[in-house]
Coordinates of C-alpha atoms in Angstrom, one line a residue:
X210 CA -6.7 -63.4 -48.3
X211 CA -8.4 -60.1 -47.4
X212 CA -6.5 -57.6 -45.3
X213 CA -8.6 -55.0 -43.6
X214 CA -7.1 -52.0 -41.7
X215 CA -8.7 -51.0 -38.4
X216 CA -8.1 -47.8 -36.6
X217 CA -8.9 -47.8 -32.9
X218 CA -8.5 -45.1 -30.3
X219 CA -7.7 -45.8 -26.7
X220 CA -7.8 -43.6 -23.6
X221 CA -5.5 -44.6 -20.7
X222 CA -6.1 -43.1 -17.2
X223 CA -3.6 -43.7 -14.5
X224 CA -4.6 -43.2 -10.8
X225 CA -3.7 -44.5 -7.4
X226 CA -6.4 -45.2 -4.7
X227 CA -5.9 -45.7 -1.1
X228 CA -8.2 -46.5 1.8
X229 CA -7.5 -44.9 5.2
X230 CA -9.3 -44.5 8.5
X231 CA -8.9 -42.0 11.3
X232 CA -6.8 -43.4 14.2
X233 CA -8.2 -41.6 17.2
X234 CA -5.3 -42.8 19.5
X235 CA -2.5 -41.5 17.2
X236 CA -4.6 -38.6 15.7
X237 CA -3.6 -39.5 12.2
X238 CA -4.9 -41.2 9.1
X239 CA -3.9 -44.9 8.9
X240 CA -4.4 -47.7 6.4
X241 CA -3.9 -50.6 8.8
X242 CA -6.5 -53.3 8.2
X243 CA -7.8 -51.7 5.0
X244 CA -7.2 -52.4 1.3
X245 CA -8.7 -51.2 -2.0
X246 CA -11.3 -53.5 -3.5
X247 CA -11.5 -54.7 -7.1
X248 CA -14.6 -52.7 -7.8
X249 CA -12.7 -49.4 -7.5
X250 CA -13.2 -47.0 -10.4
X251 CA -12.3 -43.4 -11.3
X252 CA -15.6 -42.2 -9.7
X253 CA -15.7 -44.4 -6.6
X254 CA -13.4 -46.4 -4.3
X255 CA -14.2 -49.8 -2.8
X256 CA -12.6 -50.2 0.7
X257 CA -12.3 -53.6 2.3
X258 CA -11.6 -53.2 6.1
X259 CA -11.3 -55.7 8.9
X260 CA -12.9 -53.2 11.4
X261 CA -15.7 -50.7 11.6
X262 CA -14.6 -47.2 12.0
X263 CA -14.7 -43.8 10.3
X264 CA -12.7 -44.1 7.1
X265 CA -12.0 -42.2 3.9
X266 CA -10.3 -42.5 0.5
X267 CA -7.3 -40.8 -0.9
X268 CA -7.1 -40.3 -4.7
X269 CA -3.8 -39.4 -6.4
X270 CA -3.2 -38.7 -10.0
X271 CA 0.5 -39.1 -10.9
X272 CA 1.8 -36.2 -13.0
X273 CA 3.4 -36.6 -16.4
X274 CA 7.2 -36.8 -16.3
X275 CA 9.3 -34.6 -18.6
X276 CA 12.1 -36.4 -20.5
X277 CA 14.7 -33.6 -21.0
X278 CA 16.6 -35.9 -23.4
X279 CA 13.8 -35.6 -26.0
X280 CA 12.2 -32.3 -25.1
X281 CA 14.3 -30.3 -27.5
X282 CA 13.5 -32.7 -30.4
X283 CA 9.9 -31.5 -30.2
X284 CA 10.9 -28.2 -31.9
X285 CA 10.8 -30.2 -35.2
X286 CA 7.1 -30.6 -34.8
X287 CA 6.2 -27.0 -33.9
X288 CA 4.0 -26.7 -37.0
X289 CA 1.7 -29.3 -35.4
X290 CA 1.3 -27.1 -32.3
X291 CA 1.4 -23.6 -33.9
X292 CA -1.4 -22.2 -31.7
X293 CA 0.4 -23.3 -28.4
X294 CA 3.7 -22.0 -29.7
X295 CA 2.2 -18.6 -30.7
X296 CA 0.5 -18.3 -27.3
X297 CA 3.8 -18.8 -25.5
X298 CA 5.6 -16.3 -27.7
X299 CA 2.8 -13.7 -27.1
X300 CA 3.0 -14.2 -23.3
X301 CA 6.7 -13.8 -23.3
X302 CA 6.4 -10.7 -25.5
X303 CA 3.9 -9.1 -23.1
X304 CA 6.1 -9.9 -20.2
X305 CA 9.2 -8.3 -21.8
X306 CA 7.2 -5.1 -22.6
X307 CA 5.8 -5.0 -19.1
X308 CA 9.3 -5.5 -17.6
X309 CA 10.7 -2.6 -19.6
X310 CA 7.8 -0.4 -18.5
X311 CA 8.1 -1.4 -14.9
X312 CA 11.9 -0.9 -14.9
X313 CA 11.4 2.7 -16.2
X314 CA 8.8 3.3 -13.6
X315 CA 11.1 2.1 -10.9
X316 CA 13.7 4.7 -11.9
X317 CA 11.0 7.5 -11.9
X318 CA 9.9 6.3 -8.5
X319 CA 13.4 6.7 -7.1
X320 CA 13.5 10.3 -8.2
X321 CA 10.0 10.9 -6.9
X322 CA 10.8 9.5 -3.4
X323 CA 13.9 11.6 -3.0
X324 CA 13.5 14.4 -0.4
X325 CA 14.1 17.4 -2.6
X326 CA 14.8 20.9 -1.2
X327 CA 12.2 23.5 -1.6
X328 CA 12.9 25.9 -4.5
X329 CA 12.9 29.0 -2.1
X330 CA 15.3 27.6 0.5
X331 CA 18.0 30.1 1.5
X332 CA 21.7 29.1 2.0
X333 CA 21.9 31.0 5.2
X334 CA 19.0 29.0 6.8
X335 CA 20.4 26.0 8.8
X336 CA 17.3 24.6 10.6
X337 CA 15.6 21.9 8.5
X338 CA 12.2 20.2 8.4
X339 CA 11.1 17.3 6.3
X340 CA 7.6 17.8 4.8
X341 CA 5.7 14.7 3.5
X342 CA 2.6 15.4 1.4
X343 CA 0.0 12.7 0.8
X344 CA -2.4 13.1 -2.1
X345 CA -5.7 11.2 -2.2
X346 CA -6.0 8.1 -4.3
X347 CA -9.4 8.9 -5.9
X348 CA -10.0 9.9 -9.5
X349 CA -8.8 13.4 -10.4
X350 CA -7.2 13.8 -6.9
X351 CA -3.9 15.0 -8.3
X352 CA -3.1 18.6 -9.4
X353 CA -0.5 20.7 -11.3
X354 CA -1.5 24.0 -9.7
X355 CA 1.0 26.0 -7.8
X356 CA 0.8 25.1 -4.1
X357 CA 1.9 27.3 -1.2
X358 CA 1.9 26.7 2.5
X359 CA 2.8 28.3 5.9
X360 CA 3.8 26.2 8.9
X361 CA 3.2 28.0 12.2
X362 CA 4.7 27.1 15.5
X363 CA 4.7 28.8 18.9
X364 CA 8.0 30.5 18.4
X365 CA 7.8 31.5 14.7
X366 CA 6.3 30.5 11.3
X367 CA 8.0 29.5 8.1
X368 CA 6.5 32.3 6.0
X369 CA 4.9 31.7 2.7
X370 CA 6.8 28.8 1.0
X371 CA 6.4 27.3 -2.5
X372 CA 5.7 23.6 -2.2
X373 CA 7.9 22.5 -5.2
X374 CA 11.5 21.7 -5.9
X375 CA 11.4 23.5 -9.2
X376 CA 11.6 20.3 -11.3
X377 CA 8.4 18.2 -10.7
X378 CA 5.2 20.3 -10.5
X379 CA 2.6 17.6 -10.4
X380 CA 1.2 16.0 -7.3
X381 CA -0.3 12.8 -8.9
X382 CA -3.2 10.8 -7.4
X383 CA -2.0 8.5 -4.6
X384 CA 1.5 10.1 -4.6
X385 CA 3.6 10.7 -1.5
X386 CA 6.2 13.5 -2.0
X387 CA 9.0 14.6 0.3
X388 CA 10.5 18.1 0.6
X389 CA 13.2 19.5 2.8
X390 CA 12.4 23.0 4.1
X391 CA 15.1 25.2 5.7
X392 CA 14.3 28.1 8.1
X393 CA 16.4 30.6 10.0
X394 CA 15.3 29.6 13.5
X395 CA 13.3 26.7 15.0
X396 CA 9.5 27.2 14.8
X397 CA 8.9 25.6 18.2
X398 CA 6.0 23.3 18.9
X399 CA 3.9 23.3 15.7
X400 CA 0.3 24.4 15.8
X401 CA -1.1 24.4 12.3
X402 CA -0.4 24.4 8.6
X403 CA -2.1 26.7 6.1
X404 CA -2.0 25.4 2.6
X405 CA -3.6 26.7 -0.7
X406 CA -3.1 26.7 -4.4
X407 CA -3.8 29.1 -7.3
X408 CA -6.2 26.8 -9.3
X409 CA -3.9 27.2 -12.3
X410 CA -3.5 23.6 -13.2
X411 CA -4.3 22.3 -16.7
X412 CA -7.7 20.9 -17.5
X413 CA -8.7 18.2 -15.0
X414 CA -5.6 18.9 -12.8
X415 CA -6.7 22.3 -11.3
X416 CA -8.2 20.9 -8.1
X417 CA -6.5 18.8 -5.4
X418 CA -7.5 16.3 -2.8
X419 CA -5.1 16.5 0.1
X420 CA -5.0 13.5 2.4
X421 CA -2.5 14.7 5.0
X422 CA 0.8 16.5 5.6
X423 CA 3.5 15.2 7.9
X424 CA 6.2 17.5 9.2
X425 CA 9.3 16.1 10.9
X426 CA 12.0 18.1 12.7
X427 CA 15.2 16.7 11.3
X428 CA 17.2 18.0 14.3
X429 CA 15.1 16.4 17.1
X430 CA 13.2 13.7 15.1
X431 CA 9.8 14.9 16.3
X432 CA 7.0 14.1 14.0
X433 CA 3.8 16.2 13.6
X434 CA 0.7 15.1 11.6
X435 CA -1.9 17.4 10.0
X436 CA -4.9 15.5 8.7
X437 CA -7.0 17.1 5.9
X438 CA -8.9 14.5 3.9
X439 CA -10.6 17.2 1.9
X440 CA -10.7 18.9 -1.5
X441 CA -8.9 22.1 -2.2
X442 CA -11.1 22.9 -5.2
X443 CA -13.7 25.4 -6.5
X444 CA -15.7 22.8 -8.2
X445 CA -15.7 20.1 -5.5
X446 CA -16.4 19.8 -1.8
X447 CA -17.1 23.2 -0.1
X448 CA -15.4 25.2 -2.8
X449 CA -12.4 26.2 -0.7
X450 CA -8.8 26.3 -2.1
X451 CA -7.3 27.6 1.1
X452 CA -7.4 25.6 4.3
X453 CA -5.9 25.9 7.8
X454 CA -5.1 22.4 9.2
X455 CA -4.6 22.1 12.9
X456 CA -2.1 19.7 14.5
X457 CA -3.8 16.2 14.8
X458 CA -4.3 14.9 18.3
X459 CA -3.4 11.4 19.3
X460 CA -7.1 10.5 19.4
X461 CA -7.5 11.5 15.7
X462 CA -4.4 9.5 14.7
X463 CA -5.7 6.4 16.5
X464 CA -9.3 6.8 15.3
X465 CA -10.8 3.9 13.3
X466 CA -11.6 6.2 10.3
X467 CA -7.9 7.2 9.9
X468 CA -6.4 3.8 10.5
X469 CA -8.9 2.1 8.3
X470 CA -8.3 4.5 5.4
X471 CA -4.6 4.3 5.7
X472 CA -4.6 0.5 6.0
X473 CA -6.8 0.0 2.9
X474 CA -4.6 2.4 0.9
X475 CA -1.4 0.6 2.0
X476 CA -2.9 -2.9 1.3
X477 CA -3.9 -1.9 -2.3
X478 CA -0.9 0.2 -3.2
X479 CA 1.7 -2.0 -1.7
X480 CA 0.3 -5.4 -0.6
X481 CA -2.0 -6.2 -3.5
X482 CA -0.1 -8.1 -6.2
X483 CA -1.8 -6.6 -9.2
X484 CA -2.6 -3.0 -8.0
X485 CA 0.9 -2.6 -6.6
X486 CA 2.4 -3.0 -10.0
X487 CA 0.8 0.2 -11.2
X488 CA 0.8 2.1 -7.9
X489 CA 3.7 2.2 -5.5
X490 CA 3.5 5.6 -3.6
X491 CA 6.0 4.7 -0.9
X492 CA 9.5 3.2 -1.0
X493 CA 9.6 -0.6 -1.3
X494 CA 12.5 -2.9 -1.9
X495 CA 10.4 -5.0 -4.3
X496 CA 10.1 -2.9 -7.5
X497 CA 7.5 -3.1 -10.2
X498 CA 9.9 -5.1 -12.4
X499 CA 10.1 -7.8 -9.7
X500 CA 6.4 -7.9 -9.2
X501 CA 5.8 -8.2 -13.0
X502 CA 8.0 -11.3 -12.9
X503 CA 6.0 -12.7 -10.0
X504 CA 2.8 -12.3 -12.1
X505 CA 4.4 -14.1 -15.0
X506 CA 2.9 -17.6 -15.1
X507 CA 2.5 -20.0 -17.9
X508 CA 0.2 -23.0 -17.4
X509 CA -3.3 -24.3 -17.9
X510 CA -5.9 -21.5 -17.5
X511 CA -9.4 -22.5 -16.5
X512 CA -12.1 -19.9 -16.8
X513 CA -15.7 -20.9 -16.7
X514 CA -19.0 -19.1 -16.5
X515 CA -19.5 -20.6 -13.0
X516 CA -16.3 -19.0 -11.7
X517 CA -17.3 -15.7 -13.3
X518 CA -20.8 -15.9 -11.7
X519 CA -19.4 -16.7 -8.2
X520 CA -17.0 -13.8 -8.4
X521 CA -19.7 -11.4 -9.5
X522 CA -22.1 -12.5 -6.7
X523 CA -19.2 -12.3 -4.1
X524 CA -18.4 -8.7 -5.3
X525 CA -22.1 -7.7 -5.1
X526 CA -22.3 -9.0 -1.5
X527 CA -19.1 -7.4 -0.2
X528 CA -18.8 -4.1 -2.2
X529 CA -21.9 -2.3 -0.9
X530 CA -21.0 -2.9 2.7
X531 CA -17.4 -1.7 2.2
X532 CA -18.5 1.4 0.3
X533 CA -21.0 2.2 3.0
X534 CA -18.4 1.9 5.8
X535 CA -15.8 4.0 3.8
X536 CA -18.4 6.7 3.0
X537 CA -19.6 7.0 6.6
X538 CA -16.1 7.5 7.9
X539 CA -15.2 9.8 5.1
X540 CA -18.2 12.0 5.9
X541 CA -17.6 12.0 9.6
X542 CA -15.6 15.0 10.8
X543 CA -14.5 16.3 14.1
X544 CA -16.3 19.4 15.3
X545 CA -14.4 22.7 15.2
X546 CA -15.1 23.0 19.0
X547 CA -13.2 19.8 19.8
X548 CA -10.3 20.9 17.7
X549 CA -10.1 24.2 19.5
X550 CA -10.4 22.5 22.9
X551 CA -7.5 20.2 21.9
X552 CA -5.3 23.2 20.9
X553 CA -6.1 25.0 24.2
X554 CA -5.2 21.9 26.3
X555 CA -2.0 21.5 24.3
X556 CA -1.1 25.1 24.8
X557 CA -1.8 24.9 28.6
X558 CA 0.4 21.8 28.9
X559 CA 3.3 23.4 27.0
X560 CA 2.9 26.6 29.1
X561 CA 3.2 24.5 32.3
X562 CA 6.4 22.9 31.0
X563 CA 7.8 26.3 30.1
X564 CA 7.0 27.6 33.5
X565 CA 8.8 24.6 35.1
X566 CA 11.8 25.2 32.9
X567 CA 11.9 28.9 33.8
X568 CA 11.7 28.1 37.5
X569 CA 14.4 25.5 37.2
X570 CA 16.6 28.0 35.4
X571 CA 16.0 30.7 38.0
X572 CA 16.9 28.2 40.8
X573 CA 20.1 27.2 39.0
X574 CA 21.1 30.9 38.4
X575 CA 20.5 31.6 42.1
X576 CA 22.8 28.8 43.3
X577 CA 25.5 29.7 40.8
X578 CA 25.5 33.3 42.0
X579 CA 25.7 32.2 45.6
X580 CA 28.6 29.9 44.8
X581 CA 30.5 32.5 42.9
X582 CA 30.0 35.1 45.7
X583 CA 31.2 32.6 48.2
X584 CA 34.4 32.0 46.3
X585 CA 35.1 35.7 45.9
X586 CA 34.6 36.4 49.6

């Protein structure tokens, strides 16, 4: 007797096919009167129906079940899947490193978001303003130069103040820093902010792109916005390191250029899942460590040349249009004449309010005097 050993390989595919038609009366897919034919394959489905109508096919591949009773026994055969095991270990290692980095960055962000008092605040000053400084997000927008500013109102000005808390000197790109400034008396309705620096920053950090400055009266809650969107640099822009920024009008704050720029900045720095891990200029309850955990995903990764080509072509189609729109609105500026006219209108409006207040005060004083003289007599 001759015994011959044969080795055969088999491939088993499991699938479930179903024929359905669109029921126009019930507005749903139904399988009434339809069944799957015997000629159904992986590539096509044969439907046998008792009626003529618009119909389609549903194809479902059942997932593999996990038997948790035997899953831990597979560790005995790790040498047979060394590549997969090493890949999983490397991914977990990268996640742990990223989580530690993100956690430290969360702690630094908490310090950065704190509204720190200015280094030159005096204990005898009891009127406070919150100053929020927005630095541009572009390359080399941050600075380590010494920055000073003067906030001027109708009643008084703050004097020359050092824009630092004495601890953190740098205004990094895309950062939003908060300071508490104390003054002796209220400044009144704010008119403009003058800001400058001494260009003393280290290499690559001497110039500064200032996006805007917000000033809030902590006693009344009134907010004032001063839009700059310009360089304070000798080497960039118009070469000025000293700028006077007038109070922004409601028209400027509601303009498409301002809203579009702020929206894009917020979407990328806070809404985008990847970019927000590395950039979080404003306070958010979801920290970098949480977002790093969201990005952690182990599973099959498919990456083909077709997907790469489609992504590249999509970027080429969208990017030039976005860059053109952003460039046009960044280059657009309000004329100096319109800014001056706005300030004149604001001053006239406030003068009228002051006149009404004075007239009301005089009237009240007159009646009070009459009433007092009447009681005396």
